[in-house]
Every structure is written in structure tokens, then in C-alpha cells.
Amino acid sequence: MTDPVLLSSPDALVLVHQAGAVRRLTLNRPAALNSFTGALHAELLAALDAAAADPAVRALLLTGAGRGFCAGQDLNDPAMAAGPDGRVDVGAVIDAHYRPLVLRLQLMPVPVVCAVNGVAAGAGANVALACDLVLAAESASFIQAFSRIGLVPDAGGTWLLPRLLGRQRALGLALTGDKLGAAAAAQMGLIWQVHPDADLPAAAQALAGRLAALPVRALALTRQAFDQAQSLSLDGALQLEARLQRELGHAPDFAEGVAAFREKRPARFSDR
Ligand code: T3D
């Protein structure tokens, strides 16, 4: 395996590593369980933009430093302070930070793996779930903490949770705010896989590396098609599939994939 190269400052709020074709972003505020401040949001969005623009990046891996993945919004951040009218504008925080973040993840041109190394609470849980494939450590957990502080699920939770779990289980988690262990999360289809804590980093890097070697443009369009098809009729989805297949069928990766199959050799994909 290629040794990761650190591209950021070692004390950045988002550590940026490159290992082969995989860009790894590590949320790095471990003392506050990597909860989101405005500064962390700014670094994360910039790191995602940079990864999206870099042709050397063919898969993204998101994880957290220390014992947690992310405890959601930092409840001590100045953004949570009351304004002159004595009220906190939580909607402004969503508009300024969580909406751009989740849309950026959903529109990444490469597959996104999330390695949930510990607790993922509130927006931290839903940012993890906004990634394409979510792996978790055995000791990790997911908490829709919003109801505990009088909010609704955000960071895309209202859209994603019922789609992943069905209405009943989504409501169960969101209304109670109960902690869901990693094994139960995998069993109910909330996440892809669970790994022993010590194995998670290698398993996540291996999965991201596998995806990076695949035709990543087709993988990103698969995500787009699945998401768009949610609001389409069957015929609308068939038309979307035809449009995407037409586009991909004209691309070099399709020619390479077919040639590699015929020549009985591994394919070398390059589109992005
Ligand atoms: O503006 C907006 O609010 C819009 C967006 C909202 C989206 C949201 O995410 S709302 C939900 C916000 N998150 C939470 O409510 C979760 C709060 N945290 C917890 O409930 C617990 O910390 C956990 C269940 C996640 C973990 O519990 P535990 O016992 O393992 O750890 P701990 O001792 O509670 O936390 C460790 C430290 O992290 C602690 O600091 P200390 O005392 O050692 O100095 C704790 O204060 C800090 N921390 C944890 N979560 C947050 C946090 N600091 C600031 N904000 C947090 N969200």
C-alpha cells in the first residue's frame, strides 16, 4: 500500500492526506469530538473543492481524529450565540454551512467513503450518511441527537433517513434520539459494513482504493441517477438511464472496459 502523504498543515482542522489515488480528509478537533465550527466547515469545504478539482484524486475518504467521528454542530461555536434580537438563527447556520457541505458531497465527481471511527451525532451522523459508502468501527454509534435539543434532523437527514430505513425506523431514531450501535446500523441498512476498530482504517483505505481503480465517472453518475430517480416515474428513470448511458457510452472508460474484457486483461480507467 502507498504511504500517505500529508498535504495540509499537521494542526489543520481538516488533515489532508493522499495515498495513491485516494484523498483522505480527517476532521481534526478531537477534544470536542470533531464537532463543526465555522472554521472547520470552511476548511472541509475547501478540501472537498480541492479534491474535486484534482485529477489525481479518484476516491475520497472521510474520517475523524481521536475517539469520535463528529458530534455535529459545536454548541459552543459563536454561530450558536444569540443575535441582537436575543434569538439564535439556526437556519442561517444550515444555509451557510450544512447545505453547501451536503450538496458538495452529493456532487463529488468521485466516490466518497466514510470511515466512522466513533460516535457520529446530530449533523455528524447525517454528514457521514451523505457519503456513498459508510464503514464503521464496531465501537462507533449513530445518534440523531436533534430531538434532545429541540431541533429536527438536518444536514439532509429528513431526506436520507426515510429513504435508507423507511418511515418507521427513521422516525424511531429521530424522535427518540437513541444511540444506534454500528452493528445494528449495518443490520438495518443504514451503513455498508462494520469492522473491528483496529481494522477500520485499512478496510476503508482498501475500499476507497478499490473504487478509485473503477470507472469513477460511471460511479459518480450512478449515485446521481439513484438520487434523481427518487423523484421520477419509472419512465422518467428509464429516460434518465438512457441519457446517462449515451454519455458514458461515448466516453473512453467504456471503450477501455470493453477492450479489456475482450483482451482478457485488467482495465485501466482514466475518466473522471
Ligand atoms: O446551528 C445549528 O445548531 C445548526 C446545526 C445543527 C446540527 C446539529 O448537529 S444539532 C446536534 C448537535 N450535537 C449534539 O447535540 C451532540 C452533543 N454531544 C453529545 O451528546 C455527546 O457529546 C455525545 C453523545 C456525542 C458523546 O458523548 P461522550 O460521553 O462520549 O462524550 P462527551 O464527554 O459528552 O464529549 C467529549 C467532549 O466533547 C466534551 O468536552 P469536555 O467536557 O471534555 O471539554 C464535550 O463538551 C465535547 N462535545 C461533544 N459534543 C459537542 C461538544 N462540544 C461542542 N459541541 C458539541 N456538539
GROMACS .gro file of N, CA, C and O and ligand atoms in nm, residues 29-37 41 67 70-77 79-80 88-94 98 119-125 141 143-149 151-155 179, ligand 1:
model
  257
   29ARG      N    1  -1.071   1.795   1.530
   29ARG     CA    2  -1.094   1.868   1.656
   29ARG      C    3  -1.128   1.763   1.763
   29ARG      O    4  -1.239   1.762   1.818
   30PRO      N    5  -1.037   1.670   1.788
   30PRO     CA    6  -1.073   1.554   1.871
   30PRO      C    7  -1.120   1.591   2.011
   30PRO      O    8  -1.204   1.519   2.067
   31ALA      N    9  -1.071   1.702   2.068
   31ALA     CA   10  -1.110   1.737   2.206
   31ALA      C   11  -1.259   1.768   2.214
   31ALA      O   12  -1.320   1.754   2.320
   32ALA      N   13  -1.320   1.812   2.104
   32ALA     CA   14  -1.464   1.840   2.101
   32ALA      C   15  -1.534   1.740   2.008
   32ALA      O   16  -1.635   1.774   1.945
   33LEU      N   17  -1.480   1.619   2.000
   33LEU     CA   18  -1.537   1.512   1.917
   33LEU      C   19  -1.561   1.560   1.773
   33LEU      O   20  -1.660   1.523   1.709
   34ASN      N   21  -1.469   1.642   1.724
   34ASN     CA   22  -1.472   1.689   1.584
   34ASN      C   23  -1.604   1.759   1.547
   34ASN      O   24  -1.649   1.752   1.432
   35SER      N   25  -1.664   1.824   1.647
   35SER     CA   26  -1.790   1.895   1.618
   35SER      C   27  -1.759   2.014   1.527
   35SER      O   28  -1.647   2.066   1.524
   36PHE      N   29  -1.862   2.054   1.452
   36PHE     CA   30  -1.844   2.154   1.347
   36PHE      C   31  -1.845   2.297   1.402
   36PHE      O   32  -1.944   2.341   1.462
   37THR      N   33  -1.740   2.370   1.373
   37THR     CA   34  -1.739   2.515   1.391
   37THR      C   35  -1.741   2.576   1.250
   37THR      O   36  -1.721   2.505   1.150
   41HIS      N   37  -1.596   2.399   0.904
   41HIS     CA   38  -1.674   2.395   0.781
   41HIS      C   39  -1.595   2.454   0.663
   41HIS      O   40  -1.593   2.398   0.554
   67ARG      N   41  -1.135   0.972   1.930
   67ARG     CA   42  -1.231   0.866   1.964
   67ARG      C   43  -1.370   0.887   1.903
   67ARG      O   44  -1.457   0.801   1.916
   70CYS      N   45  -1.779   1.265   1.463
   70CYS     CA   46  -1.822   1.404   1.464
   70CYS      C   47  -1.949   1.416   1.549
   70CYS      O   48  -2.046   1.344   1.526
   71ALA      N   49  -1.948   1.510   1.644
   71ALA     CA   50  -2.063   1.529   1.733
   71ALA      C   51  -2.157   1.637   1.682
   71ALA      O   52  -2.230   1.698   1.761
   72GLY      N   53  -2.156   1.661   1.549
   72GLY     CA   54  -2.250   1.758   1.491
   72GLY      C   55  -2.205   1.900   1.515
   72GLY      O   56  -2.085   1.928   1.530
   73GLN      N   57  -2.301   1.990   1.520
   73GLN     CA   58  -2.271   2.131   1.541
   73GLN      C   59  -2.202   2.153   1.676
   73GLN      O   60  -2.250   2.099   1.777
   74ASP      N   61  -2.092   2.229   1.678
   74ASP     CA   62  -2.031   2.269   1.804
   74ASP      C   63  -2.126   2.366   1.874
   74ASP      O   64  -2.148   2.477   1.825
   75LEU      N   65  -2.179   2.321   1.984
   75LEU     CA   66  -2.282   2.400   2.052
   75LEU      C   67  -2.222   2.520   2.126
   75LEU      O   68  -2.296   2.603   2.178
   76ASN      N   69  -2.087   2.528   2.129
   76ASN     CA   70  -2.021   2.645   2.188
   76ASN      C   71  -1.971   2.743   2.083
   76ASN      O   72  -1.910   2.845   2.117
   77ASP      N   73  -1.992   2.712   1.956
   77ASP     CA   74  -1.942   2.798   1.848
   77ASP      C   75  -2.014   2.934   1.853
   77ASP      O   76  -2.133   2.939   1.887
   79ALA      N   77  -2.142   3.090   1.629
   79ALA     CA   78  -2.262   3.087   1.543
   79ALA      C   79  -2.386   3.049   1.623
   79ALA      O   80  -2.499   3.076   1.581
   80MET      N   81  -2.364   2.986   1.739
   80MET     CA   82  -2.478   2.943   1.821
   80MET      C   83  -2.518   3.050   1.923
   80MET      O   84  -2.609   3.029   2.004
   88VAL      N   85  -3.119   3.275   1.841
   88VAL     CA   86  -3.016   3.209   1.761
   88VAL      C   87  -3.076   3.176   1.625
   88VAL      O   88  -3.183   3.114   1.618
   89ASP      N   89  -3.009   3.216   1.518
   89ASP     CA   90  -3.060   3.185   1.384
   89ASP      C   91  -2.998   3.054   1.335
   89ASP      O   92  -2.897   3.052   1.264
   90VAL      N   93  -3.061   2.943   1.377
   90VAL     CA   94  -3.007   2.812   1.340
   90VAL      C   95  -3.020   2.790   1.189
   90VAL      O   96  -2.933   2.731   1.124
   91GLY      N   97  -3.127   2.843   1.130
   91GLY     CA   98  -3.146   2.828   0.985
   91GLY      C   99  -3.031   2.890   0.907
   91GLY      O  100  -2.991   2.837   0.802
   92ALA      N  101  -2.977   3.000   0.959
   92ALA     CA  102  -2.867   3.065   0.888
   92ALA      C  103  -2.743   2.975   0.887
   92ALA      O  104  -2.669   2.972   0.788
   93VAL      N  105  -2.723   2.900   0.996
   93VAL     CA  106  -2.609   2.808   1.001
   93VAL      C  107  -2.627   2.696   0.898
   93VAL      O  108  -2.532   2.655   0.831
   94ILE      N  109  -2.749   2.648   0.887
   94ILE     CA  110  -2.777   2.543   0.787
   94ILE      C  111  -2.749   2.596   0.647
   94ILE      O  112  -2.681   2.531   0.567
   98TYR      N  113  -2.423   2.372   0.631
   98TYR     CA  114  -2.458   2.230   0.612
   98TYR      C  115  -2.513   2.203   0.472
   98TYR      O  116  -2.484   2.099   0.412
  119VAL      N  117  -1.830   0.792   1.777
  119VAL     CA  118  -1.967   0.844   1.777
  119VAL      C  119  -1.988   0.946   1.663
  119VAL      O  120  -1.902   1.027   1.633
  120ALA      N  121  -2.105   0.934   1.599
  120ALA     CA  122  -2.148   1.029   1.495
  120ALA      C  123  -2.284   1.079   1.539
  120ALA      O  124  -2.383   1.004   1.536
  121ALA      N  125  -2.290   1.205   1.584
  121ALA     CA  126  -2.415   1.256   1.643
  121ALA      C  127  -2.465   1.378   1.568
  121ALA      O  128  -2.385   1.455   1.512
  122GLY      N  129  -2.597   1.397   1.567
  122GLY     CA  130  -2.656   1.513   1.503
  122GLY      C  131  -2.613   1.523   1.357
  122GLY      O  132  -2.615   1.425   1.283
  123ALA      N  133  -2.572   1.644   1.319
  123ALA     CA  134  -2.529   1.664   1.180
  123ALA      C  135  -2.408   1.577   1.148
  123ALA      O  136  -2.385   1.545   1.030
  124GLY      N  137  -2.332   1.537   1.250
  124GLY     CA  138  -2.218   1.448   1.225
  124GLY      C  139  -2.264   1.315   1.169
  124GLY      O  140  -2.200   1.258   1.080
  125ALA      N  141  -2.376   1.264   1.221
  125ALA     CA  142  -2.429   1.137   1.170
  125ALA      C  143  -2.477   1.155   1.026
  125ALA      O  144  -2.449   1.071   0.939
  141SER      N  145  -2.108   0.465   1.692
  141SER     CA  146  -2.254   0.473   1.709
  141SER      C  147  -2.308   0.594   1.634
  141SER      O  148  -2.233   0.685   1.599
  143ILE      N  149  -2.627   0.880   1.639
  143ILE     CA  150  -2.729   0.939   1.727
  143ILE      C  151  -2.795   1.055   1.653
  143ILE      O  152  -2.727   1.154   1.617
  144GLN      N  153  -2.925   1.044   1.630
  144GLN     CA  154  -2.999   1.158   1.576
  144GLN      C  155  -3.032   1.248   1.696
  144GLN      O  156  -3.143   1.247   1.748
  145ALA      N  157  -2.931   1.325   1.735
  145ALA     CA  158  -2.936   1.397   1.864
  145ALA      C  159  -3.029   1.519   1.861
  145ALA      O  160  -3.047   1.584   1.965
  146PHE      N  161  -3.084   1.550   1.747
  146PHE     CA  162  -3.158   1.676   1.730
  146PHE      C  163  -3.276   1.690   1.827
  146PHE      O  164  -3.300   1.796   1.882
  147SER      N  165  -3.351   1.579   1.843
  147SER     CA  166  -3.471   1.590   1.928
  147SER      C  167  -3.435   1.622   2.072
  147SER      O  168  -3.515   1.678   2.145
  148ARG      N  169  -3.313   1.586   2.111
  148ARG     CA  170  -3.271   1.612   2.250
  148ARG      C  171  -3.257   1.761   2.277
  148ARG      O  172  -3.259   1.805   2.392
  149ILE      N  173  -3.234   1.841   2.168
  149ILE     CA  174  -3.216   1.985   2.189
  149ILE      C  175  -3.323   2.065   2.114
  149ILE      O  176  -3.305   2.185   2.088
  151LEU      N  177  -3.460   2.030   1.799
  151LEU     CA  178  -3.448   2.058   1.656
  151LEU      C  179  -3.498   1.939   1.574
  151LEU      O  180  -3.519   1.830   1.629
  152VAL      N  181  -3.513   1.960   1.444
  152VAL     CA  182  -3.544   1.848   1.353
  152VAL      C  183  -3.412   1.799   1.294
  152VAL      O  184  -3.313   1.873   1.293
  153PRO      N  185  -3.409   1.676   1.245
  153PRO     CA  186  -3.286   1.628   1.179
  153PRO      C  187  -3.249   1.722   1.064
  153PRO      O  188  -3.338   1.766   0.989
  154ASP      N  189  -3.118   1.752   1.053
  154ASP     CA  190  -3.075   1.838   0.942
  154ASP      C  191  -2.957   1.773   0.873
  154ASP      O  192  -2.934   1.654   0.888
  155ALA      N  193  -2.884   1.853   0.795
  155ALA     CA  194  -2.775   1.801   0.713
  155ALA      C  195  -2.826   1.688   0.621
  155ALA      O  196  -2.756   1.589   0.597
  179LYS      N  197  -2.919   0.611   2.087
  179LYS     CA  198  -2.792   0.574   2.025
  179LYS      C  199  -2.807   0.441   1.951
  179LYS      O  200  -2.860   0.345   2.008
  273T3D     O1  201  -2.675   2.591   1.437
  273T3D     C1  202  -2.710   2.473   1.445
  273T3D     O2  203  -2.722   2.413   1.553
  273T3D     C2  204  -2.742   2.403   1.320
  273T3D     C3  205  -2.700   2.270   1.315
  273T3D     C4  206  -2.735   2.173   1.398
  273T3D     C5  207  -2.692   2.037   1.370
  273T3D     C6  208  -2.660   1.955   1.487
  273T3D     O3  209  -2.565   1.884   1.479
  273T3D     S1  210  -2.756   1.963   1.623
  273T3D     C7  211  -2.683   1.840   1.730
  273T3D     C8  212  -2.561   1.891   1.799
  273T3D     N1  213  -2.492   1.782   1.865
  273T3D     C9  214  -2.531   1.732   1.981
  273T3D     O4  215  -2.631   1.771   2.039
  273T3D    C10  216  -2.444   1.626   2.041
  273T3D    C11  217  -2.383   1.675   2.171
  273T3D     N2  218  -2.289   1.578   2.223
  273T3D    C12  219  -2.331   1.469   2.290
  273T3D     O5  220  -2.447   1.442   2.308
  273T3D    C13  221  -2.222   1.380   2.343
  273T3D     O6  222  -2.101   1.452   2.347
  273T3D    C14  223  -2.201   1.253   2.259
  273T3D    C15  224  -2.320   1.159   2.280
  273T3D    C16  225  -2.182   1.284   2.113
  273T3D    C17  226  -2.073   1.180   2.310
  273T3D     O7  227  -2.082   1.161   2.450
  273T3D     P1  228  -1.950   1.121   2.532
  273T3D     O8  229  -1.993   1.098   2.673
  273T3D     O9  230  -1.879   1.012   2.461
  273T3D    O10  231  -1.852   1.249   2.522
  273T3D     P2  232  -1.868   1.388   2.600
  273T3D    O11  233  -1.793   1.382   2.727
  273T3D    O12  234  -2.008   1.431   2.602
  273T3D    O13  235  -1.788   1.487   2.497
  273T3D    C18  236  -1.648   1.493   2.495
  273T3D    C19  237  -1.609   1.638   2.479
  273T3D    O14  238  -1.661   1.685   2.353
  273T3D    C20  239  -1.672   1.726   2.587
  273T3D    O15  240  -1.583   1.830   2.610
  273T3D     P3  241  -1.506   1.840   2.755
  273T3D    O16  242  -1.611   1.841   2.861
  273T3D    O17  243  -1.420   1.717   2.758
  273T3D    O18  244  -1.427   1.968   2.744
  273T3D    C21  245  -1.794   1.778   2.519
  273T3D    O19  246  -1.839   1.901   2.571
  273T3D    C22  247  -1.744   1.797   2.377
  273T3D     N3  248  -1.854   1.796   2.281
  273T3D    C23  249  -1.926   1.690   2.243
  273T3D     N4  250  -2.020   1.726   2.156
  273T3D    C24  251  -2.006   1.859   2.140
  273T3D    C25  252  -1.901   1.905   2.219
  273T3D     N5  253  -1.865   2.032   2.224
  273T3D    C26  254  -1.936   2.120   2.149
  273T3D     N6  255  -2.039   2.082   2.070
  273T3D    C27  256  -2.077   1.955   2.063
  273T3D     N7  257  -2.177   1.918   1.979
   0.00000   0.00000   0.00000
